PDB file of C-alpha atoms in Angstrom:
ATOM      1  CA  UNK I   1     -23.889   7.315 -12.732  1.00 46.00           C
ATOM      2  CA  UNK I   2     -25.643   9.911 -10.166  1.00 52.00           C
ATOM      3  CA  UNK I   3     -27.845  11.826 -12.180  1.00 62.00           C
ATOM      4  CA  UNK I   4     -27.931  15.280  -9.839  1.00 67.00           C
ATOM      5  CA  UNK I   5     -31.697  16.295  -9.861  1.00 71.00           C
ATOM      6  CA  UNK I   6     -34.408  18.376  -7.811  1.00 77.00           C
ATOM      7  CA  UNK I   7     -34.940  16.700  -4.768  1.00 74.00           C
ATOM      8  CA  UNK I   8     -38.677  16.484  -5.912  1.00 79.00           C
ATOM      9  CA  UNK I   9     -38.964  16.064  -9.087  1.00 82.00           C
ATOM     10  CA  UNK I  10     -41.651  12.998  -9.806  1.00 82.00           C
ATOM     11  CA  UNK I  11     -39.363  11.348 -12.334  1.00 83.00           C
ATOM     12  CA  UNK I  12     -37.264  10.387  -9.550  1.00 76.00           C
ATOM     13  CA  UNK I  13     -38.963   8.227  -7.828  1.00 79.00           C
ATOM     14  CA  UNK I  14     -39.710   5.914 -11.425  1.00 80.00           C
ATOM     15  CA  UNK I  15     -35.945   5.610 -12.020  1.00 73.00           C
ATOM     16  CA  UNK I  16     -34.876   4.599  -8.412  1.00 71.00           C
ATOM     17  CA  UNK I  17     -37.545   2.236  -8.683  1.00 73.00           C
ATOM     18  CA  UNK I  18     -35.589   1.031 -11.875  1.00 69.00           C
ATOM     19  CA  UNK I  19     -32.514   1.012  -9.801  1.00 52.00           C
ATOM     20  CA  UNK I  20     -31.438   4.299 -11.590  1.00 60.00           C
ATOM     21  CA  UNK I  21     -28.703   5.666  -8.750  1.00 53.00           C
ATOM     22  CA  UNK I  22     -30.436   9.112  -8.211  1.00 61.00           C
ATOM     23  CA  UNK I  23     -28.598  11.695  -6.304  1.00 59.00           C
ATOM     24  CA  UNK I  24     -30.261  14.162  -3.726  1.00 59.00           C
ATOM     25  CA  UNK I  25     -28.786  18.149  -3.842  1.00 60.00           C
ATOM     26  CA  UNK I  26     -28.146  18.131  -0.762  1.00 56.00           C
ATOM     27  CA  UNK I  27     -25.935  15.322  -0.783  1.00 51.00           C
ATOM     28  CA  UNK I  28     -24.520  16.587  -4.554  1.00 51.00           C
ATOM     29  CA  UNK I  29     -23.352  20.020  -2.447  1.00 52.00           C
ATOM     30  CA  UNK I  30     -21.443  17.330  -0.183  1.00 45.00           C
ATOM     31  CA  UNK I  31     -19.119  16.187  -3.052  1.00 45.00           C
ATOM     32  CA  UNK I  32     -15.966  18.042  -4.232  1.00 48.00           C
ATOM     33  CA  UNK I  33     -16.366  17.144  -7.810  1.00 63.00           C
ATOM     34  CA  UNK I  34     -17.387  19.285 -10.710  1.00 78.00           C
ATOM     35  CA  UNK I  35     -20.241  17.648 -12.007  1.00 89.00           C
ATOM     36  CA  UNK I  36     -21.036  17.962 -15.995  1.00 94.00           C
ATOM     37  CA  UNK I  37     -23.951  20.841 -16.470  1.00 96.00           C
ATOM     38  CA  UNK I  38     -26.415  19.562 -18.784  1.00 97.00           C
ATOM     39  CA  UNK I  39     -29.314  21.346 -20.190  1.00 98.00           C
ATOM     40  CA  UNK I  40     -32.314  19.687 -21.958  1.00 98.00           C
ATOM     41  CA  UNK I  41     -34.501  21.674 -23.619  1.00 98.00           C
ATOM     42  CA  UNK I  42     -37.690  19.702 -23.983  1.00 97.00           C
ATOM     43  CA  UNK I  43     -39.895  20.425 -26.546  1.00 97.00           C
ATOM     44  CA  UNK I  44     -42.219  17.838 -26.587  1.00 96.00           C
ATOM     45  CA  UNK I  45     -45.757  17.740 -25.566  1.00 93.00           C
ATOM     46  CA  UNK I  46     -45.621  15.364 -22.282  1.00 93.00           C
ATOM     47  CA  UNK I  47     -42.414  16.636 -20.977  1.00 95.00           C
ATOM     48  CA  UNK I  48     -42.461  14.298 -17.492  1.00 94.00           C
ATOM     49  CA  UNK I  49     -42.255  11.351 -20.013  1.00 95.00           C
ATOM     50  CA  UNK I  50     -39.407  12.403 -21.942  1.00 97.00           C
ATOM     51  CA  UNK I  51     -37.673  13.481 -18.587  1.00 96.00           C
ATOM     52  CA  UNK I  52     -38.054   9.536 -17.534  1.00 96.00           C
ATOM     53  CA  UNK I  53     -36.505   8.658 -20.814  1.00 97.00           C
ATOM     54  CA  UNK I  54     -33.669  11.021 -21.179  1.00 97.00           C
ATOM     55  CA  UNK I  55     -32.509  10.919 -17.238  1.00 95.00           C
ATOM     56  CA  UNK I  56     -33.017   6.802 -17.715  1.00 95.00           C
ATOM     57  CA  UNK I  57     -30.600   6.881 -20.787  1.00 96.00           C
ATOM     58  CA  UNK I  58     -28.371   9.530 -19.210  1.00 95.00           C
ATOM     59  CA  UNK I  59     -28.201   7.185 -16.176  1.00 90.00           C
ATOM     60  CA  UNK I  60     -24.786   4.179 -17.444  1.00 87.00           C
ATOM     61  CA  UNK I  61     -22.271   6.352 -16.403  1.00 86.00           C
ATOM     62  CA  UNK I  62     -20.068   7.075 -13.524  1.00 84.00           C
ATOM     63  CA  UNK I  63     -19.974  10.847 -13.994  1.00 87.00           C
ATOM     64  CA  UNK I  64     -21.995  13.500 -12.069  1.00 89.00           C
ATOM     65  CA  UNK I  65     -24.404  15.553 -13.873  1.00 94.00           C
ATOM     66  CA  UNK I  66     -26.076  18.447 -13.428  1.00 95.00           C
ATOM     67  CA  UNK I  67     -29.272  18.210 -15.179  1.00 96.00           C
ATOM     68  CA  UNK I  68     -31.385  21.867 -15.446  1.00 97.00           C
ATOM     69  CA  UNK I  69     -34.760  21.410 -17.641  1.00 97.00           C
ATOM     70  CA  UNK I  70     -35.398  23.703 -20.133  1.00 97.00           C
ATOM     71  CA  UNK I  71     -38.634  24.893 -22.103  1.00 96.00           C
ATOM     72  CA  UNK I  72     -39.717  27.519 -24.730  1.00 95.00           C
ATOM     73  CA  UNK I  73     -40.805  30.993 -23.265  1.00 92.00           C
ATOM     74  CA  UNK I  74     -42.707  31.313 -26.796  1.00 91.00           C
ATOM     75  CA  UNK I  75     -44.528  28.819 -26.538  1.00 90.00           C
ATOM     76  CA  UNK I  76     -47.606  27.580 -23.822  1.00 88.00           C
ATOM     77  CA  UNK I  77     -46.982  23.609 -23.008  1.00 87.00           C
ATOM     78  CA  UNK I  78     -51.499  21.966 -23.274  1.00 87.00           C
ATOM     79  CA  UNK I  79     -49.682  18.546 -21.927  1.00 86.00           C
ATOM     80  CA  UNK I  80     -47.431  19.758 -18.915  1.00 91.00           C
ATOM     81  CA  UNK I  81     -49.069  21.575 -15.955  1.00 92.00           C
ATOM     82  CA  UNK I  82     -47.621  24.992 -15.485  1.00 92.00           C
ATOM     83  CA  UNK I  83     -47.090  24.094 -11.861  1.00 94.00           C
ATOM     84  CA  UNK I  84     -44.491  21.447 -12.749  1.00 95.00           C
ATOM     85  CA  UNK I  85     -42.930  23.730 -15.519  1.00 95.00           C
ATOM     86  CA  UNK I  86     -42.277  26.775 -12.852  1.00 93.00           C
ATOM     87  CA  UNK I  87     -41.315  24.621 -10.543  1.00 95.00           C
ATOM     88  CA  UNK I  88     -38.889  22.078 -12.501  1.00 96.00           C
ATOM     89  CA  UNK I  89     -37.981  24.336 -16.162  1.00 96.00           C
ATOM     90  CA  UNK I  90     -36.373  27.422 -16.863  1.00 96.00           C
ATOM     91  CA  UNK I  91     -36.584  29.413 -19.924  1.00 95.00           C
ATOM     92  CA  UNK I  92     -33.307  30.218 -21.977  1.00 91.00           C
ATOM     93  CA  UNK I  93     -33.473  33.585 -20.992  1.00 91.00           C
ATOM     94  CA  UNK I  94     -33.375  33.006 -16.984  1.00 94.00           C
ATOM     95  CA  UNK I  95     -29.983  30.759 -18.018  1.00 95.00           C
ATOM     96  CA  UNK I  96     -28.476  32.651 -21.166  1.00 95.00           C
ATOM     97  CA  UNK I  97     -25.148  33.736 -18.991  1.00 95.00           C
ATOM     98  CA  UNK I  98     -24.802  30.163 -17.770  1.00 96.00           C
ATOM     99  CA  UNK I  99     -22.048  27.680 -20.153  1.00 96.00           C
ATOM    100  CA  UNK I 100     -22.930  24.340 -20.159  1.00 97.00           C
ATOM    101  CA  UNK I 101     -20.815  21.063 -20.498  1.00 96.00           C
ATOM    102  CA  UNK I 102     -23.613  19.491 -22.891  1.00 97.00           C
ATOM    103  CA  UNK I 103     -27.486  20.424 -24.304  1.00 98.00           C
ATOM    104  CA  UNK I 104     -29.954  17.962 -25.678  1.00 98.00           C
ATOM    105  CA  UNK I 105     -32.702  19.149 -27.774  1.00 98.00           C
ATOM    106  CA  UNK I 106     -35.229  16.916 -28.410  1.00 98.00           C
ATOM    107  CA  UNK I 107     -37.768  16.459 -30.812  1.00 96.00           C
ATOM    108  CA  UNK I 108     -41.493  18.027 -31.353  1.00 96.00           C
ATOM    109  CA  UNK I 109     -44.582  17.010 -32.932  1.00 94.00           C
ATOM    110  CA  UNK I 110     -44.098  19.852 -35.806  1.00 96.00           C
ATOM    111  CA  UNK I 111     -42.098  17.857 -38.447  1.00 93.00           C
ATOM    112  CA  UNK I 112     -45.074  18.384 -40.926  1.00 94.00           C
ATOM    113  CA  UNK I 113     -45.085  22.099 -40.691  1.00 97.00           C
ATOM    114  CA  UNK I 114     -42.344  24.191 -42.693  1.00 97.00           C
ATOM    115  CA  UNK I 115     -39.955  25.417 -40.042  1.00 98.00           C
ATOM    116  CA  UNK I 116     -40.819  28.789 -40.778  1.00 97.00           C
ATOM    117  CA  UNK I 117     -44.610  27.821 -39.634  1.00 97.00           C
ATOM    118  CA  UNK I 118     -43.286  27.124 -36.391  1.00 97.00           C
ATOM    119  CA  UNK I 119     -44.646  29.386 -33.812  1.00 96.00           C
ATOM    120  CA  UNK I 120     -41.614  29.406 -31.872  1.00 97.00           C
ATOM    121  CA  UNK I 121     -38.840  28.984 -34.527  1.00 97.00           C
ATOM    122  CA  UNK I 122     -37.854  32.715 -33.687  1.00 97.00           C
ATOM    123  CA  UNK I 123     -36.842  31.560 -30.380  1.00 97.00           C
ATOM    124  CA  UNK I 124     -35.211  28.263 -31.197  1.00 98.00           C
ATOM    125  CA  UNK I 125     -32.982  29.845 -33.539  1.00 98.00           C
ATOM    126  CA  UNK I 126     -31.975  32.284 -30.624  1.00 97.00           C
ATOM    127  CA  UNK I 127     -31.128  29.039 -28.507  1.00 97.00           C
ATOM    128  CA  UNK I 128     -29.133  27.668 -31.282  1.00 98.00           C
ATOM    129  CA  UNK I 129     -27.084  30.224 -31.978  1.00 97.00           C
ATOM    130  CA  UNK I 130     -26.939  30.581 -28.202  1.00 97.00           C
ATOM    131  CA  UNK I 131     -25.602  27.180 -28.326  1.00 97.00           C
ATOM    132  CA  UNK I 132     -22.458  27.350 -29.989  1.00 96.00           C
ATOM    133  CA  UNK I 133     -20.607  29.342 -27.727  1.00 96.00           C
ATOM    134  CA  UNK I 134     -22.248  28.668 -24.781  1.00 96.00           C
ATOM    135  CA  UNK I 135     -22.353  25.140 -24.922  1.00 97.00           C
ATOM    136  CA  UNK I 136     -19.400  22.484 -25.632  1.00 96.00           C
ATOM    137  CA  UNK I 137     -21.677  19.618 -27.197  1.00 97.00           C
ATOM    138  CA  UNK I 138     -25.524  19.921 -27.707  1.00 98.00           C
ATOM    139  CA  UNK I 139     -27.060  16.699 -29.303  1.00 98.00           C
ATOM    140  CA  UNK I 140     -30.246  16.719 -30.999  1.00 98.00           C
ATOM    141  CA  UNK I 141     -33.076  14.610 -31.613  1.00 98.00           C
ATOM    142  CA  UNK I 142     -35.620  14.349 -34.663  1.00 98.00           C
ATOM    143  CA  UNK I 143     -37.081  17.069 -35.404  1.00 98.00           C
ATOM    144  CA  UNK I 144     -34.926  18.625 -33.059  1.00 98.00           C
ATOM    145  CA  UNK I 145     -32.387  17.825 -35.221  1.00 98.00           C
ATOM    146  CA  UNK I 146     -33.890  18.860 -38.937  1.00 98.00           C
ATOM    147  CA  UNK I 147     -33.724  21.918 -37.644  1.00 98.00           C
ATOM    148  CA  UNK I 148     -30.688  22.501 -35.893  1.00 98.00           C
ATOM    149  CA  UNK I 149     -29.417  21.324 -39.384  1.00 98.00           C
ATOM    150  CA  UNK I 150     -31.372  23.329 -41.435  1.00 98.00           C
ATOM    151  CA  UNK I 151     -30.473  26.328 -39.133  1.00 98.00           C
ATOM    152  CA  UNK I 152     -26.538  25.652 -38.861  1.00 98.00           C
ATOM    153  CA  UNK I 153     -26.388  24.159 -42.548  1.00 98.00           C
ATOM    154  CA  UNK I 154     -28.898  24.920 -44.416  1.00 98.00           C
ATOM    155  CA  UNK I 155     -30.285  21.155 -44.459  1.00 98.00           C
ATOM    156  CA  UNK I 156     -33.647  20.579 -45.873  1.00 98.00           C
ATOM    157  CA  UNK I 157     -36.160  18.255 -44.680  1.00 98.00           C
ATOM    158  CA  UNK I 158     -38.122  16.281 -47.251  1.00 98.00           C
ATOM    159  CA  UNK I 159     -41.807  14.602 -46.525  1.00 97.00           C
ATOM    160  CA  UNK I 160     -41.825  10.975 -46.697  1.00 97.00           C
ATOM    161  CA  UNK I 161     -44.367   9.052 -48.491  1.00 94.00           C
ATOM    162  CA  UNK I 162     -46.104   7.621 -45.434  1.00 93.00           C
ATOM    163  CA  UNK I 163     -45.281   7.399 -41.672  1.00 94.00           C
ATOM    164  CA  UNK I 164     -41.611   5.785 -40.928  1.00 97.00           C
ATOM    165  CA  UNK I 165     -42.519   3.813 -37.479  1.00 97.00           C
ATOM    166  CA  UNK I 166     -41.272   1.424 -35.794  1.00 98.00           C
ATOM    167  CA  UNK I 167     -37.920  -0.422 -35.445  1.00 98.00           C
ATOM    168  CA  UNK I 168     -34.993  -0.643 -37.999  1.00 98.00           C
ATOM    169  CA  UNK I 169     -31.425  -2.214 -38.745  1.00 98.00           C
ATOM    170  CA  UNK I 170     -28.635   0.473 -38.857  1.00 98.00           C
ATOM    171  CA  UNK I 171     -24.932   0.378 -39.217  1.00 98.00           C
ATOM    172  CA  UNK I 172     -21.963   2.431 -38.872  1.00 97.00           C
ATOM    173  CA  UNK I 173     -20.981   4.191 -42.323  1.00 96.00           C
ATOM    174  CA  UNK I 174     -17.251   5.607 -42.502  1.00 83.00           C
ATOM    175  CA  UNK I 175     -14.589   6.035 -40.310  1.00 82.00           C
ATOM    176  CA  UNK I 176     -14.759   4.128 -36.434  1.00 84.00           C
ATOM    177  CA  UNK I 177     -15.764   7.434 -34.200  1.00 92.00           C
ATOM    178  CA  UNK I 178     -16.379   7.165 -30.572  1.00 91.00           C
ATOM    179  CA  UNK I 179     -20.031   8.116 -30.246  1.00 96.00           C
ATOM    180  CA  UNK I 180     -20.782   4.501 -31.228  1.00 95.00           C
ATOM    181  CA  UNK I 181     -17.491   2.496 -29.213  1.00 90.00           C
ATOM    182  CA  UNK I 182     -19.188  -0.921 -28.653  1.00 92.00           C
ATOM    183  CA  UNK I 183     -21.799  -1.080 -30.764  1.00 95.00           C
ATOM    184  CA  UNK I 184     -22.986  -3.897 -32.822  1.00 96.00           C
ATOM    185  CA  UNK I 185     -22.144  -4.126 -36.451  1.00 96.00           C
ATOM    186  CA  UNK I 186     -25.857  -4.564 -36.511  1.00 97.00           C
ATOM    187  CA  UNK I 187     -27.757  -2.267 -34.304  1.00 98.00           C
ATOM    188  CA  UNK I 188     -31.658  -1.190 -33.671  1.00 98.00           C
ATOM    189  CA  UNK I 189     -33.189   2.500 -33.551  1.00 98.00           C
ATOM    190  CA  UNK I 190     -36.666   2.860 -33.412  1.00 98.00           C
ATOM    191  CA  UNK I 191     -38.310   5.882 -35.498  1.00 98.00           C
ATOM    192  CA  UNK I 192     -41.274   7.627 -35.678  1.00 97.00           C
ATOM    193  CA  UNK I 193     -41.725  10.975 -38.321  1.00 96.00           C
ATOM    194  CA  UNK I 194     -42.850  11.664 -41.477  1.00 96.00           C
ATOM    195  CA  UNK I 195     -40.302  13.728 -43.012  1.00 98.00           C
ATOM    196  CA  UNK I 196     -36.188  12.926 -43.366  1.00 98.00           C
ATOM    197  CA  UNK I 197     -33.406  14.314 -43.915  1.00 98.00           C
ATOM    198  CA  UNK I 198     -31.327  12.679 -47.521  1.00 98.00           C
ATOM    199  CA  UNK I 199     -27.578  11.573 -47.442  1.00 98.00           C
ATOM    200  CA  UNK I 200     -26.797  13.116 -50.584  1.00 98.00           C
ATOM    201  CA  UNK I 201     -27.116  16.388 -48.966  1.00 98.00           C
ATOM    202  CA  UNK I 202     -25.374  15.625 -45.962  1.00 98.00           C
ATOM    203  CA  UNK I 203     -22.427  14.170 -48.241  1.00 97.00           C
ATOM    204  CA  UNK I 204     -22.083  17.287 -50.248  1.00 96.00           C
ATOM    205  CA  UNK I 205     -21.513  19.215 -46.754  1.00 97.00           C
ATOM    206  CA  UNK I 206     -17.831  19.209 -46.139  1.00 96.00           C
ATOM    207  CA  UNK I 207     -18.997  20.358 -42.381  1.00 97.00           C
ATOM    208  CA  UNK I 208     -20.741  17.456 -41.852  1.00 97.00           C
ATOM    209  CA  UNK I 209     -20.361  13.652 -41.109  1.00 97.00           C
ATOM    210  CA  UNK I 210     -22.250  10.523 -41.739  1.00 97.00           C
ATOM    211  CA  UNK I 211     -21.942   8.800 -38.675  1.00 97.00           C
ATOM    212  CA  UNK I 212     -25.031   6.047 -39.467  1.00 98.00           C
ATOM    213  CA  UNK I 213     -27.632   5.302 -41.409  1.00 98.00           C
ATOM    214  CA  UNK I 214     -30.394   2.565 -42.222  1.00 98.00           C
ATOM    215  CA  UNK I 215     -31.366   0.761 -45.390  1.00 98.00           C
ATOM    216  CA  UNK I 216     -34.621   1.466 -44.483  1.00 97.00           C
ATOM    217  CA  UNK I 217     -35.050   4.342 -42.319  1.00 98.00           C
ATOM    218  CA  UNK I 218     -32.439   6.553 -44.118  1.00 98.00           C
ATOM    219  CA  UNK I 219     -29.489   8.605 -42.234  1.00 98.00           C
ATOM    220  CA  UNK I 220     -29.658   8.575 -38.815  1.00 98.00           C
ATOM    221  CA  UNK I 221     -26.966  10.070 -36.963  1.00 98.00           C
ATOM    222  CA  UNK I 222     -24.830  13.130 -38.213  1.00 98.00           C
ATOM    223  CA  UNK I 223     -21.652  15.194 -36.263  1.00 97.00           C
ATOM    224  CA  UNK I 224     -20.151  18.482 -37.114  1.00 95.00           C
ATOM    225  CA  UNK I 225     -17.404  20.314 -35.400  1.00 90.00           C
ATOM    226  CA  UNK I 226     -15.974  17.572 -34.123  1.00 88.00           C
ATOM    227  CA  UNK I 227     -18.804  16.227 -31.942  1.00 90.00           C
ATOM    228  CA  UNK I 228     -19.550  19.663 -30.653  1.00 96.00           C
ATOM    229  CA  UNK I 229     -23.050  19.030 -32.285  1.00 98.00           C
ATOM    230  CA  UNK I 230     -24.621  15.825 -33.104  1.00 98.00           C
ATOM    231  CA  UNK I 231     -27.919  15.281 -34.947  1.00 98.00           C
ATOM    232  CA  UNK I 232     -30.194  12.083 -34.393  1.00 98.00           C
ATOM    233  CA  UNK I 233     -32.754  11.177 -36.340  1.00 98.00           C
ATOM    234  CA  UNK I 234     -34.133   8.260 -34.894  1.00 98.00           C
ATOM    235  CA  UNK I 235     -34.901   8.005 -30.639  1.00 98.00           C
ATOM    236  CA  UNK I 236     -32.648   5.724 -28.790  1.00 98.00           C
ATOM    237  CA  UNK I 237     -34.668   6.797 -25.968  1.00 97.00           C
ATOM    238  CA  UNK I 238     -37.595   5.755 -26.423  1.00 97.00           C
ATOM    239  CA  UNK I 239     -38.901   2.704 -23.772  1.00 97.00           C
ATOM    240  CA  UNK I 240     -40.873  -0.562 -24.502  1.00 97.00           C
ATOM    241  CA  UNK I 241     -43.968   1.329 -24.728  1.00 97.00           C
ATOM    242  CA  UNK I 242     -43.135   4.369 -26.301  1.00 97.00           C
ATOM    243  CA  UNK I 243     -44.371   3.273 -30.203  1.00 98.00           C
ATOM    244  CA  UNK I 244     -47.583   0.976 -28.171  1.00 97.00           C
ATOM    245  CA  UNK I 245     -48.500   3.999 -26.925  1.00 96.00           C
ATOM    246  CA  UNK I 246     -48.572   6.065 -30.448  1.00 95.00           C
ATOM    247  CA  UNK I 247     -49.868   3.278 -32.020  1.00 97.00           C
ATOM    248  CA  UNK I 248     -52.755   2.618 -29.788  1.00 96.00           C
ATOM    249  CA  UNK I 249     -53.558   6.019 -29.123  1.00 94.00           C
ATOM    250  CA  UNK I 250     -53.800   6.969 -33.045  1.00 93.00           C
ATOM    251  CA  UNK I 251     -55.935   3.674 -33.745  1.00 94.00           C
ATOM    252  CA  UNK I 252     -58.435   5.111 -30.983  1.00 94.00           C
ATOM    253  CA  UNK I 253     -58.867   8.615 -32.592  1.00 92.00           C
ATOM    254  CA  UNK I 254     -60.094   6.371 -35.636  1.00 90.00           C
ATOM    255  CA  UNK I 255     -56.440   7.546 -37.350  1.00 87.00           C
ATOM    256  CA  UNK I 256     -55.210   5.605 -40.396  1.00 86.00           C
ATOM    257  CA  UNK I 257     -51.778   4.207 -38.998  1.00 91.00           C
ATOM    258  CA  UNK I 258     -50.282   1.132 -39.755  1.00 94.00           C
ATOM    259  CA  UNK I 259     -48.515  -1.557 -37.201  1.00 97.00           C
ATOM    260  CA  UNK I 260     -44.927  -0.640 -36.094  1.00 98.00           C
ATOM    261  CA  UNK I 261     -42.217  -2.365 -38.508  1.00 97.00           C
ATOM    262  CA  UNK I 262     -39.875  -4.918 -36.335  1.00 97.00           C
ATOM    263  CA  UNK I 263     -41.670  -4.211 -32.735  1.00 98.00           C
ATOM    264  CA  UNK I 264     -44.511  -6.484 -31.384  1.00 98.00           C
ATOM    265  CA  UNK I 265     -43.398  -9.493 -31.093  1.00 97.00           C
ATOM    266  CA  UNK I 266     -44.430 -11.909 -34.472  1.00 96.00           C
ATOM    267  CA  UNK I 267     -45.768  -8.400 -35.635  1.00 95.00           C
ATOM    268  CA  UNK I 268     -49.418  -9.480 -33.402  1.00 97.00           C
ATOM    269  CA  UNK I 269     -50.181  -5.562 -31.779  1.00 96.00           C
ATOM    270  CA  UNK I 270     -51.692  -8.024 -29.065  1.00 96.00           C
ATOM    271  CA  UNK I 271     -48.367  -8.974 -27.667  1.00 97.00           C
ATOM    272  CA  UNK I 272     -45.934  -7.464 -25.652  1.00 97.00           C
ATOM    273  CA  UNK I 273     -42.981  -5.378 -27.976  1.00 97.00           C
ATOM    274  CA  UNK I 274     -39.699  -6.884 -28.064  1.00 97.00           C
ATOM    275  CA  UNK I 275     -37.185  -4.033 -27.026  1.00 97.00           C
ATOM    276  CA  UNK I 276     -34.173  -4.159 -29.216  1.00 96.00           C
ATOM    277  CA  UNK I 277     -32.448  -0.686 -28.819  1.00 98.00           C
ATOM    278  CA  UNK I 278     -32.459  -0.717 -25.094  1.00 96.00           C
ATOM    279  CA  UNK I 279     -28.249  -1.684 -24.808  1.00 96.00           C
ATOM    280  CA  UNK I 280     -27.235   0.448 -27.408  1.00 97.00           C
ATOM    281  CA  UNK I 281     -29.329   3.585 -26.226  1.00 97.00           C
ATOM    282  CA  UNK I 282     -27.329   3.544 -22.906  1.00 96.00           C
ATOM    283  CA  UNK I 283     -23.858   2.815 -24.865  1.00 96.00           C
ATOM    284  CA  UNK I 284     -24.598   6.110 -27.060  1.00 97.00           C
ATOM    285  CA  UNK I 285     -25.362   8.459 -23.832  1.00 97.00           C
ATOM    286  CA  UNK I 286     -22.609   7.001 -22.193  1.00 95.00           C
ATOM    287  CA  UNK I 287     -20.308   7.856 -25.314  1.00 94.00           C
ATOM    288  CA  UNK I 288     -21.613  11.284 -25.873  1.00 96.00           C
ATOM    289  CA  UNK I 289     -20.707  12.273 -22.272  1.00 95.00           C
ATOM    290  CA  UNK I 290     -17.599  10.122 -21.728  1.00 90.00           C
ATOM    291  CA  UNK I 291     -15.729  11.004 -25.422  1.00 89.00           C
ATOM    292  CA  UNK I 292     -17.483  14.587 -26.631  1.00 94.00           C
ATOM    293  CA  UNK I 293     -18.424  16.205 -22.932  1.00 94.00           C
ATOM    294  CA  UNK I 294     -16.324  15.258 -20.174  1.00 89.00           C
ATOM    295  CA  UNK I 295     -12.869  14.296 -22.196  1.00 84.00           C
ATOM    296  CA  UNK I 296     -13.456  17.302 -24.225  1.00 86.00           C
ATOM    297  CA  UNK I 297     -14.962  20.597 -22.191  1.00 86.00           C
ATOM    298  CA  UNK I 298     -12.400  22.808 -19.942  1.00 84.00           C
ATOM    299  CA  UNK I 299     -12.737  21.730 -16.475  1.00 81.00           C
ATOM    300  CA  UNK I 300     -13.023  25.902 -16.332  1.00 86.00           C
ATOM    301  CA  UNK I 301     -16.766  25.833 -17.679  1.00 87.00           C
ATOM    302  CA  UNK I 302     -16.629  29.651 -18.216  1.00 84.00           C
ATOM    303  CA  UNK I 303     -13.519  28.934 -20.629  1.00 86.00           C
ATOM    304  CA  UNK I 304     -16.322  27.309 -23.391  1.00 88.00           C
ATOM    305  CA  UNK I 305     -16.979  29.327 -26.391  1.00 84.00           C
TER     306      UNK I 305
END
């Protein structure tokens, strides 16, 4: 697929070096095609790394897409420079009269703060009511996604006994749906949070639908409306080194944490992770924007509400 992005943007250059087909704007403008607008907020810390993971699993598809990055006006990034913010992000005011074929919002290093303690759950709200009429399908990711639910459906989050990390079994609970065509009766999601959401209150929600879940690791992902919103609790996104990196980095602040479940290989932190999810990451982007975005938003973008 050719992911449509600023000529410049550093991400770039990692994916085409993965072979990622990365289109130019000036050769997009060339092309009489609508591509798909999508708009990723990014909430976490080191935004140029989730760009590389997002744009990498947005990347299996033939479709054009639009990609516009967005942040929180509420909130000052420590971990991105504001150089590459004002040159790469837009806050949801500059882009509030735009629709938008799709919206991913991720995840944030907050889960173990009440929502209300938040410094920028004011805003977030704003963008998620924002969200239902001015976006067809907006999927969200871990914490992103406890409190989308808790916002939309009054979902709680619940702390978990110690740190969920690493790499679990899930399967597909239900009725077939299309966000998970060709996956595996057997599938892996790697995790990383301290709080989840339970299945017995997602069950009681006639709005809501229980898409997958782990023995292990709990629910996992959730639909409402249709597919018009879809809430992930685990991160298909993440790469090989994405729970090394965690792991490594907590063990050098002197941080109790232990080794991630199912990931190095023979469980021995001195060898190389066996990547598990990598397959079935791609196959769930490539469903989200094949079944619930292109098949499904007017090819009149103005028409979504």
């Amino acid at each position: 697929m050719p992911l449509k992005v600023p000529d410049n943007l550093p991400a770039k250059e990692i994916l085409k070096n993965e072979s990622i087909f990365i289109m130019d704007e000036s050769r997009a403008f060339s092309q009489d095609i609508r591509p798909l607008k999508i708009v990723i907020l990014n909430l976490m810390p080191k935004k140029e790394e989730t760009e590389v993971d997002l744009l990498r699993s947005l990347s299996n598809s033939p479709l054009q897409i639009d990609v516009t990055f967005a942040h929180m006006g509420t909130h000052e990034s420590k971990n991105t420079s504001k150089e590459h913010l004002s040159t790469f992000y837009k806050v949801i005011d500059d882009i509030s009269h735009n629709k938008y074929d799709g919206m991913i919002i991720t995840g944030a290093p907050v889960e173990t703060l009440e929502f209300d303690e938040v410094s920028y759950i004011d805003e977030l709200r704003r963008i998620f009511e924002w969200s239902k009429s001015n976006v067809y399908s907006t999927l969200h990711i871990c914490w992103g996604a406890q409190a989308a639910l808790n916002y939309h459906y009054n979902i709680k989050k619940y702390p978990l006994e110690k740190k969920l990390f690493g790499v679990f079994e899930h399967y597909e609970v239900g009725k077939r749906v299309n966000l998970l065509r060709g996956f595996d009766d057997i599938f892996y999601v790697p995790h990383s949070r301290h709080t989840e959401i339970k299945e017995a209150d997602i069950l009681k929600n006639e709005k809501l639908n229980l898409v997958c879940k782990s023995d292990e690791a709990g629910v996992n992902i959730v639909t409402a409306k249709r597919g018009r919103q879809i809430f992930i609790a685990g991160h298909f996104e993440y790469n090989a080194q994405t729970l090394a990196n965690e792991y490594f980095r907590d063990l050098s602040k002197g941080l109790e944490i232990e080794i991630p479940k199912n990931y190095f290989r023979d469980d021995d932190p001195k060898k190389n992770p066996i990547v598990k999810w990598r397959s079935h990451c791609m196959n769930l982007y490539t469903n989200w924007l094949n079944y619930y975005v292109y098949q499904e938003t007017p090819y009149d973008i103005t028409a979504i509400n």
